[in-house]
Each structure stands twice: as structure tokens, then as C-alpha cells.
Amino acid sequence: MSTPGRTSLARALTLGLLPLLSALPLLSACADKDVPVSIHGVNYSGEIFRYAIVDPGNKDNHGGGELIDPYAAGGTMCCYELPRRWRPGIRVRVDATYWLPRKADGSLPEMQQTQVLDVPAYADGKPGELWVLRGADGTLALVSSDLQPDHPGWPGKVKGWPVPSLAARRARSDAHIRHAEGGVRLWEKLIAQMQRAPLEHATQVWDAERKTDPKAFSDYAGPDDARFQAYLRTDYARLLAESKNKVDQLKKERP
């Protein structure tokens, strides 16, 4: 037969533990609650790439939509929710779009790519930022990590940021050269117009600039001012020389 003192003590201990025991399910629920993480895209392929991610079990949980150039990385996007604790079977659907090289008719073939991928085990035991990776062969992969691809502890199979191929670097360089050559043609065209019809061209420039800024060219009397026309010729010649130098420099730097 228990003594009254012991019965009171047991009752007190039980009553004291009940609030703690009742709180355990709440603590467990908090531990399992999903947490938002940032999203990044990295493109190791030579094709322009766009991605969006969706939780197959909850369409309200989605993110992405960023366009990423070949051999490039996107910015930081918010957000996608991952379980606080990793478990096998966490899946993410990646909806990707990529574009093949432009055809002779100028069209750019658009290709769709969808994969449902397992989220690998969290590198640090907690959900890190979610990285959507497009490999050089076009395959998609996921990494959950707060580290970046160039960090020694990066858990992804491919280490480091994308490195453009020689062909890609030459293509990019050629695009810059074509753009700079367009500047050369522009200034040559304007110089020719000043030679052919100086007053007509000067008037067009005068009217266009004064429409947006009434005080433009306030140092000159008007488009028929010889000093204004001389200014245009000098400025065009300067810009033409700069454009030619730019083209020469880009050609020297071409891979």
C-alpha cells in the first residue's frame, strides 16, 4: 500500500509531464514542416535553356522559369519548399525548354524536356539551396546544397562552373565582331549622308534631338550653322575610328 506522500509526488510528476508529453506531437510536426529554399540554374550545355520546377504532389509548390545562356548560370530565384528532413523518394518535376541552332530560314527550333528527378540526400543533413543542372549532354540533375559548384565541398558530380567550348567562345566572339562591324557601317552611312546632303541630314539630326531635349545643340544657331555641320562631321569621324579600332581589337582577341 502506497503512502500518501508518495501518491502525491507521483501525481505531481504526472501532471508536470503531461504538458511536455502533449507538446511532443507539435514539436515533431514542426520538425517535419517544409522549408523554403532558393533555386538556381546552371547550364553546362551549348544550348539556351529555360527551366521550371514543380512538386509532383503539390502543384502550388513550384518555381523557376529563368532563361540561361549556354555555358552559363542563372541568378537566385525564390522559392521552392523541401522537407526539413531528407527521406528517400522526394521528387521534383523539371520542365525544361531548349533551342536548337537557328535554321537557314531563320527559325529557332524549340524543344521540350520533362523529367521527374529524385532529390539526393542533403549534403549537410538539412535542405540546402536547390540547383537545377543541365549537363553537357542535355541531361537534367538536381543538387541540394548551400555551396556553389566551384567550392571544394560541392556534392554535384560535375565540379566547377560551366566552361564554354572553343566553338562556343568563337561563336560568341564572332557575334561581338558582327555587332561592332555594324557600328562601322552606321557611321560610314552617316558620313556619306553628310557629304551628299549636309543641310538635309543636319536638319534631321537637329529636329530629332530637339524633340526630346529642347536645349540640345544650344551652342549652335541651327542646322544651317556651319559650325554645327562641322561638329557632326568631326563626331562621326571620331565614332567611326573608335568602331574600327573595336573591330580590330575583337578580331585580335578571337579565340
Coordinates of C-alpha atoms in Angstrom, one line a residue:
M1 CA 0.0 0.0 0.0
S2 CA 1.5 3.3 -1.1
T3 CA 1.9 6.1 1.3
P4 CA 0.0 9.4 0.8
G5 CA 3.3 11.3 0.3
R6 CA 4.4 9.0 -2.5
T7 CA 0.9 9.2 -4.2
S8 CA 1.0 13.0 -4.1
L9 CA 4.5 13.0 -5.5
A10 CA 3.6 10.6 -8.4
R11 CA 0.5 12.7 -9.2
A12 CA 2.5 15.9 -9.3
L13 CA 5.2 14.3 -11.5
T14 CA 2.5 13.0 -13.8
L15 CA 0.7 16.3 -14.0
G16 CA 4.0 18.1 -14.7
L17 CA 4.9 15.7 -17.5
L18 CA 1.6 15.8 -19.2
P19 CA 2.1 19.3 -20.9
L20 CA 5.5 18.2 -22.1
L21 CA 4.1 14.9 -23.5
S22 CA 1.2 16.7 -25.2
A23 CA 3.7 19.1 -26.9
L24 CA 5.8 16.3 -28.4
P25 CA 3.5 15.8 -31.5
L26 CA 3.7 19.6 -32.1
L27 CA 7.5 19.5 -31.9
S28 CA 7.5 16.5 -34.3
A29 CA 5.2 18.3 -36.7
C30 CA 7.5 21.4 -36.7
A31 CA 10.5 19.2 -37.4
D32 CA 8.8 17.7 -40.5
K33 CA 7.5 21.0 -41.8
D34 CA 8.7 22.0 -45.3
V35 CA 11.2 24.9 -45.5
P36 CA 11.6 27.3 -48.5
V37 CA 14.9 27.3 -50.3
S38 CA 16.3 29.4 -53.1
I39 CA 16.6 28.0 -56.7
H40 CA 19.5 28.2 -59.1
G41 CA 20.0 27.0 -62.6
V42 CA 23.3 26.1 -64.2
N43 CA 23.7 25.3 -67.9
Y44 CA 26.7 23.1 -68.9
S45 CA 25.3 22.6 -72.4
G46 CA 25.8 24.6 -75.6
E47 CA 22.1 25.3 -75.9
I48 CA 19.9 28.1 -74.4
F49 CA 18.0 26.6 -71.6
R50 CA 14.9 27.5 -69.6
Y51 CA 13.5 25.5 -66.6
A52 CA 10.7 25.4 -64.2
I53 CA 10.2 23.0 -61.3
V54 CA 7.0 21.6 -59.8
D55 CA 6.3 19.4 -56.8
P56 CA 4.5 16.3 -58.4
G57 CA 2.4 16.0 -55.2
N58 CA 1.7 19.7 -54.7
K59 CA 1.3 21.9 -57.8
D60 CA 1.3 25.0 -55.6
N61 CA 4.9 24.3 -54.8
H62 CA 6.8 25.5 -57.8
G63 CA 9.5 27.9 -59.0
G64 CA 12.0 28.7 -61.7
G65 CA 11.2 30.0 -65.2
E66 CA 14.6 31.6 -65.8
L67 CA 16.3 31.6 -69.2
I68 CA 20.0 30.6 -69.1
D69 CA 22.5 31.1 -71.9
P70 CA 24.9 28.3 -73.0
Y71 CA 27.7 27.6 -70.6
A72 CA 26.3 30.0 -68.0
A73 CA 24.5 30.2 -64.7
G74 CA 21.3 32.0 -63.7
G75 CA 20.6 34.1 -60.7
T76 CA 18.9 33.3 -57.4
M77 CA 15.2 32.6 -57.6
C78 CA 12.7 32.2 -54.8
C79 CA 11.4 29.8 -53.7
Y80 CA 10.8 26.0 -53.5
E81 CA 9.8 24.1 -50.4
L82 CA 11.7 21.0 -49.4
P83 CA 11.0 18.7 -46.4
R84 CA 13.1 19.7 -43.4
R85 CA 14.4 16.2 -43.1
W86 CA 15.5 14.2 -46.1
R87 CA 13.9 10.9 -46.9
P88 CA 14.1 8.7 -50.0
G89 CA 11.5 9.5 -52.6
I90 CA 11.5 13.3 -52.5
R91 CA 10.8 14.1 -56.2
V92 CA 10.8 17.2 -58.3
R93 CA 9.4 17.6 -61.8
V94 CA 11.7 19.7 -64.1
D95 CA 10.0 21.2 -67.1
A96 CA 12.7 22.4 -69.5
T97 CA 12.8 24.1 -72.8
Y98 CA 15.9 24.4 -75.0
W99 CA 16.6 25.7 -78.5
L100 CA 18.5 24.1 -81.3
P101 CA 20.7 26.1 -83.7
R102 CA 18.9 28.5 -85.9
K103 CA 17.8 27.1 -89.3
A104 CA 18.6 28.6 -92.7
D105 CA 15.1 30.1 -92.8
G106 CA 15.8 32.0 -89.5
S107 CA 13.6 29.8 -87.3
L108 CA 14.8 28.6 -84.0
P109 CA 13.6 25.1 -83.2
E110 CA 12.1 24.8 -79.7
M111 CA 12.3 21.5 -77.8
Q112 CA 10.5 20.5 -74.6
Q113 CA 12.1 18.3 -72.0
T114 CA 10.4 17.0 -68.8
Q115 CA 12.0 14.8 -66.2
V116 CA 10.9 13.7 -62.7
L117 CA 14.0 13.6 -60.5
D118 CA 14.8 12.4 -57.0
V119 CA 16.3 15.0 -54.7
P120 CA 19.6 13.5 -53.5
A121 CA 20.4 13.3 -49.8
Y122 CA 21.0 16.6 -48.2
A123 CA 24.7 17.3 -48.1
D124 CA 24.8 18.8 -44.7
G125 CA 21.8 17.0 -43.2
K126 CA 19.5 19.9 -43.9
P127 CA 17.8 21.2 -47.1
G128 CA 20.1 23.5 -49.0
E129 CA 19.5 25.7 -52.0
L130 CA 18.1 23.7 -54.9
W131 CA 20.3 23.6 -58.0
V132 CA 18.8 22.6 -61.4
L133 CA 21.7 21.4 -63.6
R134 CA 21.7 20.8 -67.3
G135 CA 24.6 18.7 -68.3
A136 CA 26.7 18.9 -71.5
D137 CA 24.7 16.1 -72.9
G138 CA 21.4 17.7 -72.1
T139 CA 20.6 15.5 -69.1
L140 CA 19.0 17.2 -66.1
A141 CA 20.1 16.7 -62.4
L142 CA 19.3 18.2 -59.0
V143 CA 21.6 19.1 -56.1
S144 CA 20.6 20.4 -52.7
S145 CA 23.4 22.4 -51.3
D146 CA 24.3 25.8 -49.9
L147 CA 27.7 25.5 -51.6
Q148 CA 28.4 26.7 -55.1
P149 CA 29.8 24.5 -57.9
D150 CA 33.3 25.8 -57.6
H151 CA 33.5 25.0 -53.8
P152 CA 35.7 22.1 -52.9
G153 CA 32.8 20.6 -50.9
W154 CA 30.3 20.8 -53.8
P155 CA 28.4 17.5 -53.9
G156 CA 27.4 17.5 -57.6
K157 CA 29.1 15.1 -60.0
V158 CA 30.3 18.0 -62.2
K159 CA 32.6 20.3 -60.4
G160 CA 33.1 24.0 -61.1
W161 CA 31.1 26.5 -63.2
P162 CA 30.4 25.9 -66.9
V163 CA 33.4 26.4 -69.2
P164 CA 32.4 27.3 -72.8
S165 CA 33.8 25.1 -75.5
L166 CA 36.2 26.6 -78.1
A167 CA 33.4 26.6 -80.7
A168 CA 31.1 28.4 -78.3
R169 CA 33.7 31.0 -77.4
R170 CA 34.4 31.6 -81.1
A171 CA 30.7 31.9 -81.9
R172 CA 30.3 34.5 -79.1
S173 CA 33.4 36.4 -80.3
D174 CA 32.1 36.4 -83.8
A175 CA 28.7 37.8 -82.6
H176 CA 30.6 40.7 -80.9
I177 CA 32.6 41.3 -84.0
R178 CA 29.5 41.5 -86.2
H179 CA 27.9 43.9 -83.8
A180 CA 31.0 46.2 -83.9
E181 CA 31.1 45.9 -87.7
G182 CA 27.5 47.1 -87.7
G183 CA 28.7 50.3 -85.9
V184 CA 31.3 50.8 -88.6
R185 CA 28.6 50.6 -91.3
L186 CA 26.4 53.0 -89.4
W187 CA 29.0 55.8 -89.1
E188 CA 30.1 55.3 -92.7
K189 CA 26.5 55.7 -93.7
L190 CA 26.0 58.9 -91.7
I191 CA 29.3 60.4 -93.0
A192 CA 28.1 59.7 -96.6
Q193 CA 24.8 61.4 -95.9
M194 CA 26.6 64.5 -94.6
Q195 CA 28.7 64.5 -97.8
R196 CA 25.7 64.1 -100.1
A197 CA 23.2 66.4 -98.4
P198 CA 24.7 68.2 -95.4
L199 CA 21.8 70.6 -94.7
E200 CA 19.1 67.9 -95.0
H201 CA 21.0 65.5 -92.7
A202 CA 21.9 68.2 -90.2
T203 CA 18.2 69.2 -90.1
Q204 CA 17.1 65.6 -89.4
V205 CA 19.5 65.3 -86.5
W206 CA 18.7 68.7 -85.2
D207 CA 14.9 68.1 -85.2
A208 CA 15.2 64.6 -83.7
E209 CA 17.4 65.7 -80.8
R210 CA 15.5 69.0 -80.1
K211 CA 12.2 67.0 -79.9
T212 CA 13.4 65.1 -76.9
D213 CA 15.6 67.8 -75.5
P214 CA 14.7 71.4 -76.5
K215 CA 18.1 72.7 -75.2
A216 CA 20.1 70.3 -77.4
F217 CA 22.8 71.9 -79.5
S218 CA 22.2 75.2 -77.8
D219 CA 25.7 76.3 -78.7
Y220 CA 24.7 76.5 -82.4
A221 CA 22.3 78.8 -84.3
G222 CA 20.5 76.0 -86.2
P223 CA 21.1 73.1 -88.6
D224 CA 22.3 75.5 -91.2
D225 CA 25.1 76.7 -88.9
A226 CA 28.4 75.7 -90.5
R227 CA 29.8 75.0 -87.0
F228 CA 27.1 72.5 -86.3
Q229 CA 27.6 70.7 -89.5
A230 CA 31.4 70.6 -88.9
Y231 CA 30.6 69.2 -85.4
L232 CA 28.6 66.4 -86.9
R233 CA 31.4 65.5 -89.4
T234 CA 34.0 65.5 -86.7
D235 CA 31.9 63.4 -84.3
Y236 CA 31.0 60.9 -87.0
A237 CA 34.7 60.5 -87.9
R238 CA 35.6 60.0 -84.3
L239 CA 33.0 57.4 -83.8
L240 CA 33.9 55.6 -87.0
A241 CA 37.6 55.4 -85.9
E242 CA 36.5 54.0 -82.5
S243 CA 34.3 51.4 -84.1
K244 CA 37.1 50.3 -86.5
N245 CA 39.5 50.0 -83.6
K246 CA 37.0 48.0 -81.7
V247 CA 36.6 45.6 -84.6
D248 CA 40.4 45.2 -84.9
Q249 CA 40.7 44.6 -81.2
L250 CA 37.9 42.0 -81.1
K251 CA 39.5 40.1 -84.1
K252 CA 42.9 40.0 -82.3
E253 CA 41.2 38.6 -79.2
R254 CA 39.2 36.0 -81.0
P255 CA 40.0 32.5 -79.6

